[in-house]
């Protein structure tokens, strides 16, 4: 898609997925994480005091095999992502609500997520319910990149919030943690309550 999802669409999609996956959508849309990075987050990667997550690994299933945690490919992919309080609140609610072992996000039976199953059973029904058919989970990263661009972030800094391809980053036009936190703080102004959110009945867990 040419235009990234709006803030309102991100929030609407977050209410359309089952409750246990709401924070996943917000992490992608407002934090810029990929699906594999979100699915690979562990409880230990959340820094509650500073309001951030450490992105160190991703969940992958090679050739349909068992989902496996693998390190990110480059040192530059290792990053700290500071998050809006809305996302941190969703994460706190998630941790307080569900019986977690190490992974933050699992199936209701505490198994690691499979991208293909999650897309078919969770994401596609949610986009239909939210009136957002055609939006991919990956598209949410571009929303985060656009929000960061509005703060005046540099191309290098944008690449920590959205697409790591430099040409894509320049179109939306590994920074220091202090600078990343400043960007996150300024992004908060664009994440004020959105009157365009479509209220949906909360979706029960599958």
Coordinates of N, CA and C in Angstrom, one line a residue:
X1 N 0.8 -1.2 0.0 CA 0.0 0.0 0.0 C 0.9 1.2 0.0
X2 N 0.4 2.3 -0.6 CA 1.2 3.5 -0.8 C 1.2 4.3 0.6
X3 N 0.1 4.6 1.1 CA 0.0 5.4 2.4 C 0.0 4.4 3.6
X4 N 0.8 4.8 4.6 CA 0.8 4.0 5.8 C -0.6 4.0 6.5
X5 N -0.9 3.0 7.4 CA -2.1 3.1 8.2 C -2.1 4.4 9.0
X6 N -3.2 4.9 9.3 CA -3.3 6.1 10.1 C -3.2 5.7 11.6
X7 N -3.0 6.6 12.5 CA -3.0 6.3 13.9 C -4.4 5.7 14.3
X8 N -5.4 6.3 13.8 CA -6.8 5.7 14.1 C -6.9 4.3 13.6
X9 N -6.4 3.9 12.4 CA -6.5 2.6 11.9 C -5.7 1.6 12.8
X10 N -4.5 2.1 13.2 CA -3.7 1.2 14.1 C -4.5 0.9 15.4
X11 N -5.1 1.9 16.0 CA -5.8 1.7 17.2 C -7.1 0.8 17.0
X12 N -7.7 1.0 15.8 CA -8.9 0.2 15.5 C -8.5 -1.2 15.3
X13 N -7.4 -1.5 14.6 CA -6.9 -2.9 14.5 C -6.5 -3.5 15.8
X14 N -6.0 -2.7 16.7 CA -5.6 -3.2 18.0 C -6.8 -3.7 18.8
X15 N -8.0 -3.1 18.5 CA -9.2 -3.5 19.2 C -9.9 -4.7 18.5
X16 N -9.5 -4.9 17.2 CA -10.1 -5.9 16.4 C -9.5 -7.3 16.6
X17 N -8.2 -7.3 17.0 CA -7.5 -8.6 17.2 C -8.0 -9.1 18.6
X18 N -7.8 -10.4 18.9 CA -8.1 -10.9 20.2 C -7.2 -10.1 21.2
X19 N -7.8 -10.0 22.4 CA -7.1 -9.1 23.4 C -5.7 -9.5 23.7
X20 N -5.3 -10.7 23.6 CA -3.9 -11.1 23.9 C -2.9 -10.7 22.9
X21 N -3.4 -10.1 21.8 CA -2.5 -9.7 20.7 C -2.6 -8.2 20.5
X22 N -3.4 -7.5 21.3 CA -3.5 -6.0 21.2 C -2.2 -5.3 21.2
X23 N -1.4 -5.6 22.2 CA -0.1 -5.0 22.4 C 0.8 -5.2 21.2
X24 N 0.7 -6.3 20.5 CA 1.5 -6.6 19.4 C 1.3 -5.6 18.3
X25 N 0.0 -5.3 18.1 CA -0.3 -4.3 17.0 C 0.2 -2.9 17.4
X26 N 0.1 -2.5 18.6 CA 0.6 -1.2 19.1 C 2.1 -1.2 19.0
X27 N 2.8 -2.2 19.3 CA 4.3 -2.3 19.2 C 4.7 -2.1 17.8
X28 N 4.0 -2.6 16.9 CA 4.4 -2.5 15.4 C 4.0 -1.1 14.9
X29 N 2.8 -0.6 15.3 CA 2.3 0.6 14.7 C 2.9 1.9 15.3
X30 N 3.3 1.8 16.6 CA 3.8 3.0 17.3 C 5.3 2.8 17.7
X31 N 5.8 1.5 17.6 CA 7.2 1.3 17.9 C 8.0 0.9 16.7
X32 N 7.4 0.4 15.6 CA 8.1 0.1 14.4 C 8.7 -1.3 14.4
X33 N 8.3 -2.2 15.2 CA 8.9 -3.5 15.2 C 8.2 -4.4 14.2
X34 N 9.0 -5.3 13.6 CA 8.6 -6.3 12.7 C 7.8 -7.4 13.4
X35 N 7.0 -8.2 12.6 CA 6.3 -9.2 13.3 C 7.2 -10.2 14.0
X36 N 8.2 -10.6 13.4 CA 9.2 -11.6 14.0 C 9.8 -11.0 15.2
X37 N 10.1 -9.7 15.2 CA 10.7 -9.1 16.4 C 9.7 -9.0 17.5
X38 N 8.5 -8.7 17.2 CA 7.4 -8.6 18.3 C 7.2 -10.0 18.8
X39 N 7.1 -11.0 18.0 CA 6.8 -12.4 18.4 C 8.0 -13.0 19.1
X40 N 9.2 -12.4 18.9 CA 10.4 -12.9 19.6 C 10.7 -12.2 20.9
X41 N 9.9 -11.2 21.3 CA 10.2 -10.5 22.5 C 9.9 -11.4 23.7
X42 N 10.8 -11.2 24.7 CA 10.6 -11.9 26.0 C 10.3 -10.9 27.1
X43 N 9.8 -11.4 28.2 CA 9.4 -10.5 29.3 C 10.7 -9.7 29.7
X44 N 11.8 -10.4 29.7 CA 13.1 -9.7 30.2 C 13.5 -8.6 29.3
X45 N 13.0 -8.5 28.1 CA 13.4 -7.4 27.2 C 12.6 -6.1 27.4
X46 N 11.7 -6.1 28.3 CA 10.9 -4.9 28.6 C 11.5 -4.2 29.8
X47 N 11.9 -2.9 29.6 CA 12.4 -2.1 30.7 C 11.3 -1.2 31.1
X48 N 10.6 -1.6 32.2 CA 9.5 -0.9 32.7 C 9.8 0.5 33.2
X49 N 10.9 0.6 33.8 CA 11.3 1.9 34.4 C 11.6 3.0 33.4
X50 N 12.2 2.6 32.3 CA 12.6 3.6 31.2 C 11.5 3.6 30.1
X51 N 10.6 2.7 30.1 CA 9.5 2.7 29.1 C 10.0 2.3 27.7
X52 N 10.8 1.2 27.6 CA 11.3 0.8 26.3 C 11.4 -0.7 26.3
X53 N 11.7 -1.2 25.1 CA 12.0 -2.6 24.9 C 13.3 -2.8 24.2
X54 N 14.0 -3.9 24.5 CA 15.3 -4.2 23.8 C 15.0 -5.2 22.7
X55 N 15.3 -4.8 21.5 CA 15.1 -5.7 20.4 C 16.4 -6.4 20.1
X56 N 16.4 -7.7 20.4 CA 17.6 -8.5 20.3 C 17.5 -9.8 19.4
X57 N 16.3 -10.2 19.1 CA 16.1 -11.5 18.4 C 14.7 -11.4 17.7
X58 N 14.5 -12.5 16.9 CA 13.2 -12.6 16.2 C 12.8 -14.1 16.2
X59 N 11.5 -14.3 16.0 CA 11.0 -15.6 15.9 C 10.8 -16.0 14.5
X60 N 11.4 -17.1 14.1 CA 11.3 -17.6 12.7 C 11.0 -19.0 12.6
X61 N 10.3 -19.4 11.6 CA 10.0 -20.8 11.3 C 10.5 -21.1 9.9
X62 N 11.6 -21.7 9.8 CA 12.2 -22.0 8.5 C 11.5 -23.2 7.8
X63 N 11.0 -23.0 6.6 CA 10.4 -24.0 5.8 C 9.3 -24.7 6.6
X64 N 8.5 -24.0 7.3 CA 7.4 -24.5 8.0 C 7.8 -25.3 9.2
X65 N 9.0 -25.2 9.7 CA 9.5 -26.0 10.8 C 9.0 -25.3 12.1
X66 N 9.6 -25.8 13.2 CA 9.2 -25.3 14.5 C 9.7 -23.8 14.7
X67 N 8.9 -22.9 15.2 CA 9.3 -21.6 15.4 C 10.5 -21.5 16.3
X68 N 11.6 -20.8 15.9 CA 12.8 -20.8 16.6 C 13.3 -19.3 16.8
X69 N 13.8 -19.0 18.0 CA 14.4 -17.7 18.3 C 15.7 -17.6 17.7
X70 N 16.0 -16.6 16.9 CA 17.3 -16.4 16.2 C 17.7 -15.0 16.5
X71 N 19.0 -14.8 16.6 CA 19.6 -13.5 16.8 C 19.4 -12.6 15.5
X72 N 19.2 -11.3 15.7 CA 19.1 -10.4 14.5 C 20.4 -10.5 13.7
X73 N 20.2 -10.2 12.4 CA 21.3 -10.5 11.5 C 22.5 -9.6 11.6
X74 N 22.3 -8.3 12.0 CA 23.4 -7.4 12.1 C 23.4 -6.7 13.5
X75 N 24.5 -6.1 13.9 CA 24.6 -5.4 15.1 C 23.7 -4.2 15.1
X76 N 23.5 -3.6 13.9 CA 22.7 -2.4 13.7 C 21.2 -2.7 14.0
X77 N 20.8 -4.0 13.8 CA 19.4 -4.3 14.1 C 19.1 -4.4 15.6
X78 N 20.2 -4.6 16.4 CA 20.0 -4.5 17.9 C 19.7 -3.1 18.2
X79 N 18.6 -2.9 18.9 CA 18.2 -1.5 19.2 C 17.3 -1.5 20.4
X80 N 17.3 -0.3 21.0 CA 16.4 0.0 22.1 C 15.3 0.9 21.6
X81 N 14.0 0.5 21.8 CA 12.9 1.3 21.2 C 12.1 1.8 22.4
X82 N 12.1 3.2 22.5 CA 11.3 3.8 23.6 C 9.9 4.0 23.1
X83 N 9.0 3.7 24.0 CA 7.6 3.6 23.6 C 6.7 4.6 24.3
X84 N 5.6 5.0 23.6 CA 4.6 5.8 24.1 C 3.9 5.1 25.3
X85 N 3.5 5.9 26.3 CA 2.8 5.3 27.5 C 1.6 4.4 27.1
X86 N 1.0 4.7 26.1 CA -0.2 3.9 25.6 C 0.3 2.4 25.4
X87 N 1.5 2.3 24.7 CA 2.0 1.0 24.4 C 2.5 0.3 25.7
X88 N 3.2 1.0 26.6 CA 3.6 0.5 27.8 C 2.5 0.0 28.7
X89 N 1.4 0.8 28.7 CA 0.2 0.4 29.4 C -0.4 -0.9 28.9
X90 N -0.4 -1.0 27.6 CA -0.9 -2.2 27.0 C 0.0 -3.4 27.3
X91 N 1.3 -3.2 27.3 CA 2.2 -4.3 27.7 C 2.0 -4.7 29.2
X92 N 1.8 -3.7 30.0 CA 1.6 -4.0 31.5 C 0.3 -4.8 31.6
X93 N -0.7 -4.4 31.0 CA -2.0 -5.1 31.1 C -1.8 -6.5 30.6
X94 N -1.1 -6.7 29.5 CA -0.8 -8.0 28.9 C -0.1 -8.9 29.9
X95 N 0.9 -8.4 30.5 CA 1.7 -9.2 31.5 C 0.9 -9.5 32.7
X96 N 0.1 -8.6 33.1 CA -0.7 -8.8 34.3 C -1.9 -9.8 34.1
X97 N -2.3 -9.9 32.8 CA -3.5 -10.7 32.4 C -3.2 -12.1 32.1
X98 N -2.1 -12.3 31.4 CA -1.8 -13.7 30.9 C -0.7 -14.4 31.6
X99 N -0.8 -15.7 31.7 CA 0.2 -16.5 32.3 C 1.4 -16.7 31.4
X100 N 2.4 -16.0 31.6 CA 3.6 -16.0 30.7 C 4.7 -16.8 31.2
X101 N 5.5 -17.4 30.3 CA 6.7 -18.0 30.8 C 7.9 -17.0 30.4
X102 N 8.4 -17.2 29.2 CA 9.5 -16.2 28.8 C 9.0 -15.3 27.7
X103 N 8.4 -15.9 26.6 CA 7.9 -15.1 25.5 C 6.7 -14.2 25.9
X104 N 6.7 -13.0 25.4 CA 5.6 -12.1 25.7 C 4.3 -12.5 25.1
X105 N 4.4 -13.0 23.8 CA 3.2 -13.3 23.1 C 3.3 -14.7 22.6
X106 N 2.2 -15.4 22.9 CA 2.1 -16.9 22.5 C 0.6 -17.1 22.2
X107 N 0.4 -18.4 21.8 CA -1.0 -18.8 21.6 C -1.6 -19.0 22.9
X108 N -2.9 -19.2 23.0 CA -3.6 -19.4 24.3 C -3.0 -20.7 25.0
X109 N -2.4 -21.6 24.3 CA -1.8 -22.8 24.9 C -0.4 -22.6 25.2
X110 N 0.1 -21.3 25.1 CA 1.5 -20.9 25.5 C 2.5 -21.5 24.5
X111 N 2.1 -21.8 23.3 CA 3.0 -22.2 22.2 C 3.5 -20.9 21.5
X112 N 4.7 -21.0 20.9 CA 5.3 -19.9 20.1 C 4.3 -19.7 18.9
X113 N 4.2 -18.5 18.5 CA 3.4 -18.1 17.4 C 4.0 -18.5 16.0
X114 N 3.1 -18.9 15.1 CA 3.5 -19.2 13.7 C 3.0 -18.1 12.8
X115 N 3.9 -17.5 12.1 CA 3.5 -16.3 11.3 C 2.3 -16.6 10.3
X116 N 2.4 -17.7 9.6 CA 1.3 -18.1 8.7 C 0.0 -18.3 9.4
X117 N 0.0 -19.0 10.5 CA -1.3 -19.3 11.2 C -1.8 -18.0 11.8
X118 N -0.9 -17.2 12.3 CA -1.4 -15.9 13.0 C -2.0 -15.0 11.9
X119 N -1.4 -14.9 10.8 CA -1.9 -14.1 9.7 C -3.3 -14.6 9.3
X120 N -3.4 -15.9 9.1 CA -4.7 -16.4 8.6 C -5.8 -16.4 9.7
X121 N -5.5 -16.7 10.9 CA -6.5 -16.8 12.0 C -6.8 -15.5 12.7
X122 N -5.8 -14.7 12.8 CA -5.9 -13.5 13.6 C -5.9 -12.2 12.8
X123 N -4.9 -12.0 12.0 CA -4.7 -10.7 11.3 C -5.8 -10.5 10.2
X124 N -6.0 -11.4 9.3 CA -7.0 -11.2 8.2 C -8.4 -11.0 8.8
X125 N -8.8 -11.8 9.7 CA -10.2 -11.5 10.3 C -10.3 -10.2 10.9
X126 N -9.2 -9.7 11.6 CA -9.1 -8.4 12.2 C -9.2 -7.3 11.2
X127 N -8.5 -7.4 10.1 CA -8.6 -6.3 9.1 C -10.0 -6.2 8.5
X128 N -10.6 -7.4 8.3 CA -12.0 -7.4 7.8 C -12.9 -6.7 8.8
X129 N -12.8 -7.1 10.1 CA -13.7 -6.5 11.1 C -13.5 -5.0 11.3
X130 N -12.2 -4.6 11.1 CA -11.9 -3.2 11.3 C -12.1 -2.3 10.0
X131 N -12.5 -3.0 8.9 CA -12.7 -2.2 7.7 C -11.3 -1.8 7.1
X132 N -10.3 -2.6 7.3 CA -8.9 -2.3 6.9 C -8.4 -3.4 6.0
X133 N -9.2 -4.0 5.2 CA -8.8 -5.1 4.4 C -7.6 -4.6 3.4
X134 N -6.6 -5.4 3.3 CA -5.5 -5.0 2.5 C -4.3 -4.5 3.3
X135 N -4.5 -4.1 4.5 CA -3.4 -3.6 5.3 C -2.6 -4.8 5.9
X136 N -1.4 -4.9 5.7 CA -0.5 -6.0 6.2 C 0.0 -5.6 7.6
X137 N 0.4 -6.6 8.4 CA 1.0 -6.3 9.7 C 2.3 -5.5 9.5
X138 N 3.0 -5.8 8.4 CA 4.3 -5.1 8.1 C 4.0 -3.6 7.8
X139 N 2.8 -3.3 7.3 CA 2.6 -1.9 7.0 C 2.5 -1.0 8.2
X140 N 2.3 -1.6 9.4 CA 2.2 -0.8 10.6 C 3.5 -0.1 10.9
X141 N 4.6 -0.8 10.5 CA 5.9 -0.2 10.8 C 6.1 1.2 10.1
X142 N 5.4 1.3 9.0 CA 5.5 2.6 8.2 C 4.8 3.7 9.0
X143 N 3.7 3.4 9.7 CA 3.1 4.4 10.6 C 4.1 4.9 11.6
X144 N 4.8 4.0 12.2 CA 5.8 4.4 13.2 C 6.9 5.3 12.6
X145 N 7.3 4.9 11.4 CA 8.3 5.7 10.6 C 7.8 7.1 10.3
X146 N 6.5 7.2 9.9 CA 5.9 8.5 9.6 C 5.8 9.4 10.8
X147 N 5.4 8.8 11.9 CA 5.3 9.6 13.2 C 6.6 10.1 13.6
X148 N 7.7 9.2 13.4 CA 9.0 9.7 13.8 C 9.5 10.8 12.9
X149 N 9.1 10.7 11.6 CA 9.5 11.7 10.6 C 9.0 13.1 11.0
X150 N 7.8 13.1 11.5 CA 7.2 14.4 11.9 C 7.9 15.1 13.0
X151 N 8.7 14.3 13.8 CA 9.5 14.9 14.9 C 10.8 15.6 14.4
X152 N 11.1 15.4 13.1 CA 12.4 15.9 12.5 C 13.5 15.0 12.7
X153 N 13.2 13.7 12.9 CA 14.2 12.7 13.0 C 15.1 12.6 11.8
X154 N 16.3 12.2 11.9 CA 17.2 12.1 10.8 C 16.9 10.7 10.1
X155 N 17.4 10.6 8.9 CA 17.2 9.3 8.2 C 17.7 8.1 9.0
X156 N 18.9 8.3 9.6 CA 19.4 7.2 10.4 C 18.5 6.8 11.5
X157 N 18.0 7.9 12.2 CA 17.1 7.6 13.3 C 15.7 7.0 12.8
X158 N 15.3 7.4 11.6 CA 14.0 6.9 11.1 C 14.2 5.4 10.9
X159 N 15.4 5.0 10.6 CA 15.6 3.5 10.3 C 15.4 2.7 11.5
X160 N 15.4 3.3 12.7 CA 15.2 2.5 13.9 C 13.7 2.4 14.2
X161 N 12.9 3.2 13.5 CA 11.5 3.2 13.8 C 10.7 2.6 12.6
X162 N 11.2 2.5 11.5 CA 10.5 2.1 10.3 C 11.4 1.2 9.5
X163 N 11.2 1.2 8.1 CA 11.9 0.4 7.2 C 13.4 0.7 7.3
X164 N 14.2 -0.4 7.4 CA 15.6 -0.2 7.5 C 16.3 0.1 6.1
X165 N 15.5 -0.1 5.0 CA 16.1 0.3 3.7 C 16.2 1.8 3.7
X166 N 17.3 2.3 3.3 CA 17.6 3.7 3.4 C 16.7 4.5 2.4
X167 N 16.3 4.0 1.3 CA 15.5 4.7 0.3 C 14.1 4.8 0.9
X168 N 13.6 3.8 1.5 CA 12.3 3.9 2.2 C 12.3 4.8 3.3
X169 N 13.4 4.8 4.1 CA 13.5 5.7 5.2 C 13.5 7.2 4.7
X170 N 14.2 7.5 3.6 CA 14.3 8.9 3.1 C 12.9 9.3 2.6
X171 N 12.1 8.3 2.0 CA 10.8 8.7 1.5 C 9.9 9.2 2.7
X172 N 10.0 8.6 3.8 CA 9.2 9.0 4.9 C 9.8 10.1 5.8
X173 N 10.9 10.3 5.4 CA 11.7 11.3 6.1 C 11.0 12.1 7.1
X174 N 22.2 3.2 14.0 CA 21.7 2.8 15.3 C 22.1 3.9 16.1
X175 N 20.6 5.1 16.1 CA 20.8 6.4 16.8 C 21.1 6.1 18.3
X176 N 21.5 7.2 19.0 CA 21.8 7.0 20.5 C 20.5 6.8 21.2
X177 N 20.5 6.2 22.4 CA 19.3 6.0 23.2 C 18.7 7.3 23.6
X178 N 19.5 8.3 24.0 CA 19.0 9.5 24.4 C 18.2 10.2 23.3
X179 N 18.7 10.2 22.1 CA 18.0 10.8 21.0 C 16.8 10.0 20.6
X180 N 16.8 8.7 20.7 CA 15.6 7.9 20.4 C 14.5 8.2 21.5
X181 N 14.9 8.4 22.7 CA 13.9 8.7 23.7 C 13.3 10.1 23.4
X182 N 14.1 11.0 23.0 CA 13.5 12.3 22.6 C 12.5 12.2 21.5
X183 N 12.8 11.4 20.5 CA 11.9 11.2 19.4 C 10.6 10.6 19.9
X184 N 10.7 9.6 20.8 CA 9.5 8.9 21.3 C 8.7 9.9 22.1
X185 N 9.3 10.8 22.8 CA 8.6 11.8 23.6 C 7.8 12.8 22.6
X186 N 8.5 13.2 21.5 CA 7.8 14.1 20.6 C 6.7 13.4 19.8
X187 N 6.9 12.1 19.6 CA 5.8 11.3 18.9 C 4.5 11.3 19.7
X188 N 4.7 11.4 21.0 CA 3.5 11.3 21.9 C 2.5 12.4 21.5
X189 N 2.9 13.5 21.0 CA 2.0 14.6 20.7 C 1.1 14.2 19.6
X190 N 1.6 13.3 18.7 CA 0.7 12.8 17.6 C -0.1 11.6 17.9
X191 N 0.0 11.1 19.2 CA -0.7 10.0 19.6 C -1.8 10.3 20.6
X192 N -2.2 11.6 20.6 CA -3.3 12.0 21.5 C -4.5 11.2 21.1
X193 N -5.5 11.1 22.0 CA -6.7 10.3 21.6 C -7.3 10.7 20.3
X194 N -7.5 9.7 19.4 CA -7.9 9.9 18.0 C -9.4 9.8 17.9
X195 N -10.1 10.8 17.4 CA -11.5 10.8 17.3 C -11.9 9.9 16.1
X196 N -11.0 9.5 15.3 CA -11.3 8.7 14.1 C -11.3 7.2 14.4
X197 N -11.0 6.8 15.6 CA -11.0 5.4 16.0 C -12.4 4.9 15.9
X198 N -12.6 3.7 15.2 CA -13.9 3.1 15.2 C -14.0 2.2 16.4
X199 N -15.0 2.5 17.3 CA -15.1 1.6 18.5 C -15.6 0.2 18.1
X200 N -14.9 -0.8 18.5 CA -15.3 -2.2 18.2 C -15.5 -2.9 19.5
X201 N -16.3 -3.9 19.5 CA -16.5 -4.7 20.7 C -15.2 -5.5 20.9
X202 N -14.6 -5.5 22.1 CA -13.4 -6.3 22.4 C -13.5 -7.7 21.9
X203 N -12.5 -8.2 21.3 CA -12.5 -9.6 20.8 C -11.9 -10.5 21.8
X204 N -12.7 -11.6 22.1 CA -12.2 -12.5 23.1 C -11.1 -13.3 22.5
X205 N -10.3 -13.9 23.4 CA -9.2 -14.7 23.0 C -9.7 -16.0 22.3
X206 N -8.9 -16.5 21.4 CA -9.2 -17.7 20.7 C -8.8 -18.9 21.5

